[in-house]
XYZ file of C-alpha atoms in Angstrom:
764
model
C -0.025 0.006 0.002
C 2.813 2.318 0.962
C 4.573 1.697 -2.392
C 1.442 2.633 -4.348
C 1.010 5.903 -2.424
C 4.584 7.077 -2.684
C 5.774 5.709 -6.077
C 7.879 8.666 -7.269
C 10.032 8.244 -10.347
C 13.176 8.021 -8.181
C 11.649 5.255 -5.981
C 10.582 3.333 -9.065
C 14.108 3.538 -10.444
C 15.619 2.174 -7.254
C 12.968 -0.562 -7.179
C 13.952 -1.616 -10.657
C 17.627 -1.776 -9.704
C 16.806 -3.820 -6.583
C 14.440 -6.027 -8.581
C 17.131 -6.891 -11.183
C 19.225 -8.649 -8.504
C 16.264 -10.800 -7.435
C 14.918 -13.817 -9.354
C 13.537 -13.205 -12.827
C 9.960 -13.940 -11.732
C 10.046 -11.419 -8.840
C 11.698 -8.737 -11.050
C 9.002 -9.256 -13.712
C 6.227 -8.833 -11.126
C 7.809 -5.653 -9.834
C 8.304 -4.226 -13.352
C 4.916 -5.140 -14.699
C 3.384 -1.744 -13.972
C 5.991 0.476 -15.586
C 6.315 -1.937 -18.579
C 2.647 -1.606 -19.271
C 2.974 2.127 -19.274
C 5.785 1.965 -21.844
C 3.796 -0.066 -24.412
C 1.004 2.533 -24.610
C 0.019 3.442 -28.148
C 1.549 6.761 -29.192
C -0.882 9.368 -30.372
C -0.658 10.513 -34.022
C -1.853 13.800 -35.422
C -5.206 13.500 -37.232
C -5.751 15.040 -40.638
C -9.257 15.960 -41.859
C -10.051 15.962 -45.528
C -10.187 19.456 -46.920
C -13.025 20.584 -49.132
C -10.591 20.358 -52.091
C -9.612 16.760 -51.111
C -13.253 15.761 -50.817
C -14.150 17.251 -54.229
C -11.265 15.508 -55.943
C -11.781 12.122 -54.218
C -15.555 12.079 -54.876
C -14.893 11.970 -58.610
C -11.965 9.473 -58.404
C -12.197 5.716 -58.918
C -9.429 3.103 -58.847
C -10.694 -0.156 -60.389
C -9.384 -3.454 -61.632
C -10.809 -5.758 -64.325
C -10.499 -9.399 -63.169
C -11.907 -12.735 -64.377
C -11.294 -16.259 -65.537
C -9.315 -16.892 -68.781
C -11.144 -15.743 -71.944
C -14.055 -13.976 -70.233
C -13.302 -10.795 -72.189
C -11.443 -8.589 -69.722
C -9.013 -7.023 -72.155
C -11.847 -6.673 -74.762
C -13.916 -4.862 -72.207
C -11.084 -2.603 -71.162
C -10.482 -1.772 -74.898
C -14.110 -0.614 -75.171
C -13.861 1.467 -71.944
C -10.752 3.252 -73.344
C -12.479 3.900 -76.708
C -15.727 5.194 -75.233
C -13.792 7.492 -72.831
C -11.743 8.888 -75.686
C -8.341 7.495 -74.567
C -7.880 5.514 -77.875
C -9.134 6.391 -81.353
C -9.793 2.898 -82.682
C -10.780 -0.513 -81.269
C -8.425 -3.506 -81.744
C -9.098 -6.997 -80.611
C -6.935 -9.364 -78.470
C -6.891 -12.039 -81.158
C -8.729 -10.890 -84.229
C -6.399 -8.408 -85.852
C -2.622 -7.836 -86.316
C -2.468 -4.795 -84.037
C -3.719 -6.329 -80.726
C -5.465 -4.731 -77.792
C -3.997 -1.569 -76.308
C -3.516 -3.104 -72.820
C -1.664 -6.138 -74.241
C 1.500 -4.157 -75.057
C 4.039 -7.033 -74.885
C 4.750 -8.726 -78.214
C 4.169 -12.156 -76.636
C 0.789 -11.103 -75.307
C -0.320 -10.057 -78.838
C 0.962 -13.268 -80.393
C -0.624 -15.597 -77.893
C -3.792 -13.499 -77.411
C -3.484 -13.588 -73.623
C -2.674 -11.056 -70.948
C 0.628 -11.890 -69.160
C 1.275 -8.688 -67.205
C -1.181 -6.413 -65.573
C -1.364 -3.029 -67.372
C -2.403 0.352 -65.838
C -4.172 3.179 -67.581
C -6.456 6.173 -66.754
C -9.365 7.815 -68.400
C -12.118 10.369 -67.796
C -15.812 9.460 -68.104
C -18.882 11.624 -68.025
C -21.280 9.453 -66.107
C -25.090 9.662 -66.017
C -26.053 9.378 -62.391
C -28.814 6.767 -61.944
C -30.564 8.724 -59.098
C -30.743 12.170 -60.822
C -29.804 11.573 -64.517
C -27.305 14.400 -64.122
C -23.931 14.190 -66.028
C -20.809 14.197 -63.819
C -17.162 13.804 -64.886
C -15.084 11.099 -63.157
C -11.382 10.287 -63.336
C -10.845 6.487 -63.412
C -7.598 4.533 -62.984
C -7.919 1.066 -64.463
C -5.675 -1.992 -64.117
C -6.348 -4.864 -66.585
C -5.208 -8.193 -65.051
C -4.358 -11.648 -66.498
C -6.829 -14.544 -66.170
C -4.382 -17.416 -66.209
C -3.643 -18.889 -62.652
C 0.114 -18.938 -63.642
C 0.088 -15.135 -63.444
C -2.007 -14.874 -60.268
C 0.546 -12.582 -58.585
C -0.465 -9.867 -61.104
C -4.087 -10.053 -59.922
C -2.913 -10.189 -56.329
C -0.839 -6.991 -56.418
C -3.441 -5.158 -58.514
C -6.248 -5.869 -56.065
C -3.905 -4.926 -53.140
C -3.899 -1.268 -54.235
C -7.389 -0.898 -55.800
C -10.620 0.401 -54.193
C -13.082 -1.534 -56.343
C -13.223 -4.081 -59.162
C -15.219 -5.299 -62.130
C -15.646 -9.086 -61.955
C -16.236 -10.215 -65.525
C -18.136 -13.502 -66.121
C -18.947 -15.384 -69.290
C -22.659 -15.643 -69.935
C -22.209 -19.276 -71.014
C -19.490 -20.629 -68.735
C -20.438 -18.629 -65.610
C -18.430 -18.999 -62.435
C -15.227 -20.910 -63.273
C -12.170 -21.981 -61.239
C -10.180 -18.747 -61.660
C -13.362 -16.749 -60.901
C -13.325 -18.386 -57.444
C -9.598 -17.590 -57.004
C -10.226 -13.921 -57.970
C -13.227 -13.809 -55.568
C -10.912 -15.130 -52.790
C -8.286 -12.324 -53.584
C -10.994 -9.635 -53.581
C -12.157 -10.815 -50.140
C -8.577 -10.933 -48.849
C -8.094 -7.214 -49.622
C -11.698 -6.246 -48.954
C -12.347 -4.990 -52.488
C -15.979 -4.309 -53.396
C -17.075 -5.416 -56.851
C -19.672 -4.951 -59.545
C -20.257 -7.986 -61.759
C -20.393 -7.800 -65.538
C -21.883 -10.740 -67.409
C -20.128 -10.508 -70.744
C -20.637 -12.474 -74.072
C -24.426 -12.094 -73.894
C -24.395 -12.424 -77.679
C -23.131 -16.069 -77.568
C -25.456 -19.031 -78.205
C -26.490 -20.554 -74.895
C -26.022 -17.329 -72.922
C -27.998 -17.620 -69.694
C -27.282 -14.742 -67.230
C -29.824 -15.939 -64.708
C -27.882 -19.202 -64.168
C -24.770 -17.174 -63.754
C -26.278 -14.982 -61.106
C -27.434 -18.071 -59.167
C -23.789 -19.316 -59.371
C -22.508 -15.987 -57.980
C -24.927 -16.382 -55.011
C -24.229 -20.081 -54.419
C -20.526 -20.563 -55.353
C -19.179 -17.176 -54.449
C -21.464 -16.756 -51.446
C -22.387 -13.114 -52.058
C -25.858 -11.585 -52.492
C -26.246 -10.492 -56.163
C -29.050 -9.298 -58.411
C -29.256 -7.973 -61.996
C -29.684 -4.208 -62.348
C -30.425 -4.723 -66.024
C -32.498 -7.068 -68.271
C -31.387 -7.732 -71.855
C -33.479 -6.648 -74.843
C -33.181 -9.562 -77.341
C -31.175 -12.700 -76.746
C -27.944 -14.130 -78.221
C -27.300 -12.680 -81.701
C -30.474 -10.504 -81.412
C -29.167 -8.652 -78.394
C -29.525 -4.852 -79.093
C -29.916 -3.160 -75.742
C -30.852 -3.446 -72.049
C -33.559 -2.281 -69.637
C -32.227 -0.335 -66.685
C -34.201 -1.633 -63.723
C -33.146 1.104 -61.379
C -34.074 4.058 -63.558
C -36.725 2.100 -65.556
C -35.470 3.022 -68.979
C -34.665 1.116 -72.147
C -31.088 1.710 -73.403
C -30.088 1.106 -77.059
C -26.751 1.509 -78.800
C -26.402 3.109 -82.227
C -23.434 3.852 -84.495
C -20.854 1.461 -85.930
C -19.074 1.058 -82.559
C -22.136 1.440 -80.371
C -20.880 4.844 -79.260
C -24.290 6.605 -79.463
C -26.606 5.827 -76.579
C -30.408 6.203 -77.038
C -32.591 6.140 -73.916
C -36.315 5.542 -73.981
C -38.977 5.557 -71.364
C -40.882 3.040 -73.295
C -39.998 -0.540 -72.262
C -40.503 -3.137 -75.065
C -43.761 -5.083 -74.487
C -42.121 -8.445 -74.723
C -39.755 -7.791 -71.717
C -41.864 -5.407 -69.508
C -43.416 -8.204 -67.249
C -40.048 -9.987 -66.983
C -38.321 -6.649 -66.115
C -40.876 -5.938 -63.299
C -40.267 -9.423 -61.889
C -36.471 -8.906 -61.968
C -36.798 -5.443 -60.377
C -38.748 -6.966 -57.486
C -36.009 -9.644 -57.142
C -33.393 -6.851 -56.950
C -35.388 -5.183 -54.129
C -35.750 -8.526 -52.293
C -32.016 -9.325 -52.539
C -31.154 -5.798 -51.235
C -33.637 -6.256 -48.349
C -31.550 -9.196 -47.103
C -28.380 -7.107 -46.805
C -29.638 -3.503 -46.270
C -31.649 -2.572 -43.212
C -33.457 0.434 -44.735
C -34.795 -1.521 -47.742
C -35.663 -4.404 -45.371
C -37.782 -2.029 -43.303
C -39.511 -0.694 -46.398
C -40.410 -4.230 -47.492
C -41.967 -4.924 -44.108
C -43.975 -1.658 -44.287
C -44.926 -2.651 -47.868
C -43.463 0.495 -49.302
C -41.879 0.730 -52.768
C -38.388 2.397 -52.683
C -37.788 5.464 -54.815
C -34.965 5.491 -57.444
C -32.810 7.521 -55.056
C -33.420 5.117 -52.205
C -32.633 2.186 -54.440
C -29.364 3.714 -55.695
C -28.229 4.585 -52.203
C -29.045 1.044 -50.974
C -27.110 -0.574 -53.812
C -24.112 1.650 -53.098
C -24.206 1.076 -49.267
C -24.445 -2.751 -49.718
C -21.752 -2.821 -52.436
C -19.208 -0.725 -50.531
C -19.770 -2.780 -47.370
C -18.931 -6.014 -49.466
C -22.425 -7.517 -48.867
C -23.817 -7.231 -52.400
C -22.699 -7.196 -56.040
C -24.909 -5.398 -58.622
C -24.852 -7.415 -61.911
C -24.652 -5.698 -65.317
C -25.176 -7.489 -68.606
C -23.738 -6.840 -72.064
C -21.357 -7.826 -74.822
C -18.028 -6.065 -75.107
C -17.238 -7.535 -78.565
C -20.644 -6.399 -79.920
C -20.224 -2.942 -78.201
C -23.438 -3.379 -76.214
C -24.142 -2.018 -72.664
C -20.515 -1.109 -71.811
C -21.333 2.527 -71.103
C -24.086 1.768 -68.547
C -21.658 -0.475 -66.784
C -19.178 2.501 -66.640
C -21.935 4.571 -65.074
C -22.353 1.806 -62.488
C -18.644 1.954 -61.668
C -18.989 5.612 -60.881
C -22.288 5.296 -59.011
C -21.711 2.130 -56.888
C -17.963 1.619 -56.333
C -16.215 3.433 -53.475
C -14.026 6.521 -53.594
C -10.416 6.290 -52.163
C -11.660 7.954 -48.958
C -14.240 5.226 -48.371
C -11.706 2.377 -48.353
C -10.329 1.408 -44.904
C -6.527 1.636 -45.271
C -4.151 1.049 -42.394
C -0.409 1.094 -41.823
C 1.880 -0.274 -39.175
C 4.288 1.788 -37.055
C 7.676 0.019 -37.412
C 8.832 1.301 -34.002
C 6.049 -0.725 -32.284
C 5.654 -4.524 -31.907
C 4.094 -6.474 -34.773
C 0.847 -7.032 -32.845
C 0.363 -3.357 -32.148
C -2.960 -1.813 -33.426
C -2.825 -0.585 -37.032
C -2.858 3.157 -37.788
C -5.666 4.328 -40.135
C -4.530 6.398 -43.153
C -6.499 9.392 -44.557
C -6.201 10.382 -48.169
C -5.526 14.049 -47.295
C -2.961 16.034 -49.328
C -1.706 17.832 -46.183
C -0.939 14.534 -44.358
C 2.570 12.998 -44.366
C 3.292 10.847 -47.458
C 2.625 7.094 -47.352
C 2.846 5.248 -50.672
C 3.161 1.553 -51.676
C 5.233 0.167 -54.539
C 3.168 -2.714 -55.875
C 4.747 -3.578 -59.189
C 8.216 -3.331 -60.821
C 9.115 -3.308 -64.525
C 12.367 -2.914 -66.391
C 11.758 -0.117 -68.893
C 13.910 1.597 -71.509
C 14.909 4.252 -68.901
C 15.730 1.879 -66.038
C 13.464 0.410 -63.307
C 9.865 1.561 -63.531
C 8.087 1.314 -60.129
C 4.250 1.472 -59.953
C 3.099 3.296 -56.820
C -0.296 3.885 -55.131
C -0.261 7.013 -53.004
C -2.488 6.508 -49.931
C -1.735 9.690 -47.973
C 0.032 12.944 -48.719
C 1.391 13.902 -52.125
C 4.564 13.355 -54.129
C 6.317 15.948 -56.295
C 8.891 15.456 -59.065
C 12.330 16.269 -57.672
C 11.210 15.786 -54.071
C 12.915 13.403 -51.623
C 11.130 10.292 -50.292
C 12.288 7.730 -47.726
C 12.378 3.983 -48.250
C 10.639 2.602 -45.123
C 12.461 -0.790 -45.140
C 16.022 0.498 -45.549
C 15.661 4.046 -44.369
C 17.365 5.348 -47.541
C 16.627 8.867 -48.840
C 15.867 8.807 -52.531
C 15.015 11.580 -55.010
C 12.036 11.226 -57.390
C 13.696 12.049 -60.757
C 10.693 11.458 -62.941
C 6.934 10.990 -62.171
C 4.617 9.557 -64.853
C 1.055 8.381 -65.264
C 0.832 5.145 -67.288
C -1.361 4.314 -70.340
C -0.359 0.715 -70.973
C 3.208 1.031 -72.348
C 2.948 4.767 -72.910
C 3.588 7.322 -70.272
C 2.656 10.970 -69.537
C 4.955 13.089 -67.418
C 3.422 14.842 -64.456
C 4.790 17.214 -61.727
C 2.743 16.099 -58.781
C 0.429 13.247 -57.653
C -2.111 13.356 -54.892
C -3.479 10.805 -52.504
C -5.716 8.100 -53.903
C -3.815 8.141 -57.239
C -1.763 5.515 -59.058
C 1.493 6.598 -60.787
C 4.942 5.319 -61.630
C 8.466 6.562 -60.830
C 11.827 5.965 -62.457
C 15.220 5.312 -61.037
C 14.260 4.157 -57.526
C 15.682 0.876 -56.349
C 13.100 -1.052 -54.344
C 11.224 -4.385 -54.140
C 7.568 -5.143 -54.782
C 5.591 -4.358 -51.630
C 7.885 -1.648 -50.229
C 6.526 1.434 -48.540
C 7.720 5.041 -49.127
C 7.234 7.962 -46.708
C 8.381 11.618 -46.451
C 10.637 10.755 -43.509
C 8.382 12.299 -40.804
C 6.702 8.932 -39.884
C 7.807 5.331 -39.365
C 4.771 3.893 -41.178
C 4.970 0.724 -43.255
C 2.101 -0.924 -45.168
C 1.509 -4.651 -45.116
C 2.729 -6.422 -48.249
C 0.729 -8.648 -50.473
C 0.203 -12.416 -50.208
C 2.667 -14.382 -52.337
C 1.820 -18.002 -53.100
C 4.646 -20.635 -53.127
C 5.839 -22.048 -56.521
C 4.561 -25.482 -57.455
C 6.777 -26.443 -60.401
C 10.446 -26.318 -61.223
C 12.582 -26.651 -64.361
C 16.324 -26.954 -64.846
C 17.536 -24.220 -67.190
C 20.792 -24.348 -69.227
C 21.922 -21.666 -71.694
C 22.833 -22.974 -75.200
C 26.545 -22.540 -75.881
C 28.688 -20.311 -73.667
C 26.912 -18.611 -70.736
C 26.715 -14.863 -71.246
C 26.191 -12.091 -68.627
C 22.689 -11.644 -70.081
C 21.639 -15.081 -68.651
C 22.062 -13.950 -65.032
C 20.913 -10.439 -65.791
C 17.621 -11.715 -67.206
C 16.996 -14.106 -64.323
C 17.751 -11.392 -61.753
C 15.365 -8.934 -63.428
C 12.543 -11.417 -63.657
C 13.067 -12.563 -60.054
C 12.884 -8.930 -58.884
C 9.794 -8.126 -60.952
C 7.809 -11.334 -60.105
C 7.836 -12.601 -56.467
C 6.405 -15.966 -57.517
C 9.378 -16.622 -59.917
C 12.270 -18.155 -57.924
C 15.807 -19.049 -59.045
C 18.390 -21.202 -57.234
C 21.422 -23.355 -58.104
C 21.111 -27.024 -57.178
C 23.931 -27.801 -54.677
C 24.526 -31.314 -56.083
C 23.976 -31.054 -59.886
C 25.094 -27.379 -60.066
C 22.196 -26.678 -62.472
C 20.235 -23.479 -62.434
C 16.651 -24.283 -61.275
C 13.737 -21.908 -62.011
C 10.441 -22.331 -60.100
C 6.998 -20.820 -60.738
C 3.221 -21.154 -60.710
C 2.861 -23.478 -63.771
C 4.239 -24.673 -67.062
C 3.003 -21.596 -68.999
C 4.489 -19.285 -66.378
C 8.017 -20.733 -66.863
C 7.571 -21.164 -70.608
C 6.828 -17.422 -70.959
C 10.009 -16.483 -69.030
C 12.216 -18.795 -71.141
C 10.707 -17.268 -74.295
C 11.200 -13.717 -72.946
C 14.872 -14.527 -72.260
C 15.266 -15.515 -75.933
C 13.553 -12.365 -77.196
C 14.581 -9.668 -74.865
C 18.096 -10.808 -73.937
C 18.977 -12.938 -76.893
C 19.701 -15.945 -74.641
C 18.705 -19.306 -76.062
C 17.997 -21.845 -73.271
C 17.177 -25.563 -73.025
C 14.929 -26.776 -70.175
C 14.983 -30.118 -68.385
C 12.014 -32.224 -67.394
C 9.582 -30.342 -65.112
C 10.020 -31.083 -61.406
C 7.229 -31.023 -58.848
C 7.706 -29.172 -55.543
C 7.520 -32.215 -53.270
C 7.705 -31.702 -49.493
C 8.397 -33.935 -46.501
C 6.616 -33.876 -43.194
C 6.813 -35.865 -39.922
C 3.758 -37.852 -38.654
C 5.014 -38.675 -35.090
C 6.348 -36.825 -32.057
C 9.879 -37.787 -30.979
C 12.116 -36.559 -28.126
C 15.801 -35.874 -28.615
C 18.893 -35.713 -26.372
C 21.849 -34.931 -28.548
C 25.429 -33.957 -27.757
C 27.722 -32.410 -30.328
C 31.374 -32.856 -29.322
C 34.426 -32.266 -31.455
C 38.023 -31.959 -30.229
C 40.760 -30.971 -32.641
C 43.485 -29.496 -30.479
C 42.972 -26.206 -28.723
C 39.411 -25.006 -28.237
C 36.940 -27.678 -29.502
C 33.196 -27.684 -30.053
C 30.638 -28.713 -27.463
C 26.842 -28.320 -27.290
C 24.049 -30.403 -25.804
C 20.336 -29.870 -26.577
C 17.328 -31.665 -25.191
C 13.697 -31.357 -26.290
C 11.179 -32.808 -28.686
C 10.003 -32.470 -32.345
C 6.387 -32.851 -33.322
C 4.112 -32.467 -36.348
C 2.500 -29.021 -36.805
C -0.609 -27.709 -38.660
C -0.512 -24.497 -40.660
C -0.819 -21.387 -38.398
C -3.734 -19.281 -39.823
C -2.285 -16.087 -38.357
C 1.288 -16.323 -39.612
C 0.616 -18.642 -42.569
C 3.661 -20.815 -41.587
C 3.897 -24.472 -40.690
C 7.464 -24.535 -39.486
C 8.064 -23.235 -35.931
C 10.796 -23.076 -33.332
C 9.769 -22.863 -29.659
C 12.200 -22.004 -26.807
C 11.090 -23.500 -23.461
C 14.510 -23.427 -21.741
C 14.234 -22.535 -18.063
C 17.085 -21.491 -15.750
C 19.508 -20.539 -18.563
C 20.964 -23.954 -19.186
C 21.312 -22.822 -22.804
C 22.543 -19.284 -22.695
C 20.319 -16.772 -24.513
C 23.040 -15.771 -26.994
C 22.965 -19.344 -28.414
C 19.209 -19.642 -28.840
C 19.228 -17.885 -32.296
C 21.965 -20.323 -33.430
C 19.695 -23.257 -32.460
C 16.821 -21.782 -34.415
C 19.057 -21.082 -37.431
C 20.322 -24.693 -37.307
C 16.716 -25.994 -37.224
C 15.656 -23.865 -40.233
C 18.799 -24.934 -42.132
C 18.102 -28.591 -41.405
C 14.503 -28.126 -42.671
C 15.740 -27.071 -46.107
C 16.501 -30.726 -46.998
C 15.003 -33.734 -45.323
C 16.913 -36.923 -45.063
C 14.039 -39.124 -46.295
C 14.067 -38.031 -50.010
C 15.934 -34.684 -49.991
C 12.884 -32.378 -50.075
C 12.208 -29.379 -47.835
C 10.537 -30.287 -44.486
C 7.198 -28.628 -43.602
C 4.648 -29.088 -40.877
C 7.204 -29.425 -38.137
C 7.648 -27.817 -34.624
C 10.978 -27.915 -32.799
C 10.753 -27.408 -29.022
C 13.966 -26.776 -27.076
C 13.497 -27.754 -23.387
C 16.993 -27.999 -21.944
C 20.704 -28.259 -22.772
C 24.232 -27.794 -21.642
C 27.150 -25.579 -22.551
C 30.876 -25.673 -21.977
C 32.451 -22.532 -20.741
C 35.257 -22.675 -23.332
C 34.214 -25.047 -26.164
C 30.565 -23.877 -26.714
C 29.918 -21.494 -29.572
C 27.140 -20.494 -31.943
C 28.594 -22.859 -34.520
C 28.543 -25.754 -32.017
C 24.883 -25.202 -31.137
C 23.903 -24.823 -34.831
C 25.669 -28.099 -35.725
C 24.076 -29.796 -32.672
C 20.593 -28.819 -33.841
C 21.216 -30.052 -37.388
C 22.629 -33.306 -35.961
C 19.643 -33.778 -33.490
C 17.024 -33.359 -36.278
C 18.871 -35.755 -38.591
C 19.329 -38.424 -35.845
C 15.693 -38.649 -34.874
C 14.087 -37.668 -38.200
C 13.377 -41.160 -39.549
C 11.885 -42.231 -36.159
C 9.224 -39.497 -36.733
C 7.861 -41.643 -39.667
C 8.090 -38.834 -42.251
C 6.021 -38.929 -45.443
C 6.544 -37.240 -48.834
C 3.866 -34.704 -49.823
C 3.012 -33.771 -53.403
C 1.067 -30.692 -54.743
C -2.556 -31.383 -55.527
C -4.154 -29.190 -58.182
C -7.773 -28.232 -58.638
C -8.340 -28.910 -62.348
C -11.295 -27.499 -64.324
C -12.061 -29.057 -67.701
C -14.578 -27.574 -70.139
C -15.445 -29.604 -73.239
C -18.396 -30.430 -75.556
C -20.903 -32.726 -73.812
C -20.266 -35.630 -76.256
C -16.699 -36.013 -74.910
C -17.743 -36.303 -71.274
C -16.848 -39.968 -70.980
C -13.379 -39.430 -72.578
C -12.549 -36.496 -70.315
C -13.614 -38.215 -67.061
C -11.855 -41.442 -68.137
C -8.633 -39.331 -68.834
C -8.794 -37.767 -65.376
C -9.341 -41.166 -63.705
C -6.306 -42.514 -65.526
C -4.288 -39.721 -63.879
C -5.515 -40.637 -60.333
C -7.945 -37.715 -60.373
C -10.820 -37.350 -57.908
C -13.885 -35.861 -59.625
C -15.228 -33.204 -57.245
C -18.058 -31.704 -59.265
C -19.430 -31.852 -62.776
C -22.093 -29.858 -64.534
C -23.737 -30.507 -67.973
C -25.207 -27.581 -69.880
C -26.948 -27.679 -73.222
C -23.997 -28.487 -75.390
C -20.923 -28.459 -73.137
C -19.994 -29.724 -69.737
C -17.556 -28.775 -66.940
C -15.738 -31.268 -64.776
C -13.798 -30.177 -61.611
C -11.267 -32.622 -60.274
C -8.345 -32.836 -57.857
C -5.266 -34.277 -59.532
C -1.647 -34.547 -58.385
C 0.574 -32.140 -60.369
C 3.021 -34.925 -61.038
C 0.284 -36.639 -63.100
C -0.715 -33.546 -65.046
C 2.325 -33.185 -67.285
C 1.393 -33.501 -70.927
C -2.322 -33.281 -70.118
C -3.016 -30.497 -72.632
C -2.044 -32.709 -75.549
C -3.978 -35.700 -74.225
C -7.041 -33.494 -73.710
C -6.839 -32.071 -77.233
C -6.543 -35.643 -78.625
C -9.532 -36.912 -76.696
C -11.865 -33.891 -77.506
C -10.835 -33.258 -81.159
C -9.100 -30.076 -80.010
C -12.316 -28.637 -78.448
C -11.530 -29.149 -74.769
C -9.680 -26.716 -72.571
C -8.564 -26.904 -68.928
C -7.118 -24.694 -66.166
C -5.593 -25.713 -62.926
C -4.508 -24.038 -59.715
C -2.643 -25.198 -56.626
C -4.914 -26.499 -53.823
C -2.808 -28.208 -51.146
C -0.075 -30.792 -50.479
C -1.129 -34.354 -49.705
C 0.881 -37.558 -48.996
C 2.032 -39.502 -52.081
C 1.141 -43.140 -52.645
C 3.491 -45.609 -50.862
C 4.990 -47.035 -54.041
C 5.783 -43.467 -55.343
C 7.350 -42.553 -51.978
C 9.529 -45.737 -52.203
C 10.686 -44.720 -55.741
C 11.557 -41.183 -54.568
C 13.421 -42.466 -51.458
C 15.436 -45.031 -53.575
C 16.280 -42.347 -56.195
C 17.515 -40.009 -53.462
C 19.686 -42.694 -51.791
C 21.339 -43.524 -55.178
C 22.115 -39.813 -55.706
C 23.973 -39.553 -52.385
C 27.828 -39.327 -52.689
C 28.467 -42.503 -50.641
C 26.157 -44.496 -52.964
C 28.188 -43.471 -55.987
C 31.529 -44.715 -54.559
């Protein structure tokens, strides 16, 4: 009681000194009160948005266009750029020799696919659904690839965007990559509007697709339009919110004609769908729900406000219909982007103060021009003028010639050139404000780095990077030139999912990535951009090893070689471990040493030795995952113990008991989606069964069917040729990594035998 009444700073200091000579537990108890006071969250100045900020941000949108392969993302973006006046002519991704504007890479135009995400900006005079007034909006757009091999491009685009357009095919509906994109949108809390494209195709059924959005993507959705005409007779849409018929005239559909007269053949259907829209909104929006209970009909303004509220809060997705290739209903969808997607100030953005512990509360950022600068580098590209870094400014502003600070290294760098991107073209600017996307030259950094003005210690969380699933050995033809390593270093820096290492035994260069196409594209780019011809070895699968049993260890490392020797003893246990959802890791080191039997300065060496031992298991030579190493006790020698001794003791301990833990080899399992004409269903399912596939789901539509299966990646090599052969070239498939699972016993035996034969002692 006396202490609490008279705890002056001087008394507390003397108490701390006295407590340090007591046992650790007593000292901790005495220090608990001051320690708590030290960890208090510092206060940060708050910045209100000025009137100018609010006016600029209200008319600003940052959106991405994402979808499954061949849903028409790039075609849609091409129409958006044409209607907003950014380009003078429309070119197609596959149908002419010019290629779409956003597919600027030569390889993209040849293959007719998007490989890299491309950024652009445009201005659009939108018709507001509530008032019909025209308002001018500035829109930043990022067009992303659809192939799972380039999933990092979608990941980093969605990391910095405030909203997205999820494009779906009116025939195929929700496909495997659609589900992946949906998962990425949820990870970064990105609201979306859905656009059902290809409404002109035979078999187009938007209502089935909307049901799939609700059931497969688990988000409330309803159409805000009804098509006028079907398939090749499509020539307009009915706007259910404003209750107007919208038609497109002119060669490229650039002239919009609105009519209050709804065609008689769709009016009853449109009323039914408008009621469905209100009912779907009532489930996610309280105000509309109350109106339904009171049997009131919402006004246009109330309906628009409800759609916007529910979309921004990630509870609802308004669905637009149209056909980009036939230039139908793209402009109303652009109006929807401006009306329903959030402004940069409505997105919840937080940063972390690097001076505080990792579990400290995040700090909210405000897109105010007067606030200190916080910007995130989300994509790197090697341009003609050096490294081009794409940046999203979240707070504060950046000027050409100003100095910014690299949050990770603390380096002060000058901004030599500031540009806004339009695919592969750029426009120089002097200043960029909060909520904008731009690019800078000549700044050395990595993807996911934060920049500040030096007045704060803020850092933003980086993006999620999936692990590679496939590897190839890469050998240059002829003599190795400096361009070989230059190309690999550049690609590795630009793409976090592309990994390069040299095999310690075969001394071969091994490249790893997300799929065969991913690695094939990089090998082709090395040939074209760096004039380096390469040969590739047989694809290798990213096998893993994992223990299945808990084992205790008691290991002594002793080495005497004259003079000071090496001595370390460690005691503890090793056990299997599940993936930690918070950290995303399944390899952990736990220190439970009591009484200082292993001095604290050697604990990091034990952890380092454990992680080093996990790089290569002794069962089949693959990395070890799903393992927890718990250090309980140990012994040091006052002269002979060192960091090296404890590191070697840990490696020795793990290797000694590893086989007693009954380890198994894991292989990557892929989720495979096959789409083919219905008459080939038996051939396709038979082919998947031959490859030890498990059919998870299948769906038969009028003339085509979809099969979803889980197949081991090791059995998927050469599947594209087999599928073409069994479906007369009409089948197509996509696959993405799902999980690692134990291999069959006979395959594990083959892998273990092959590893034993490759060991040096086996070759003698």
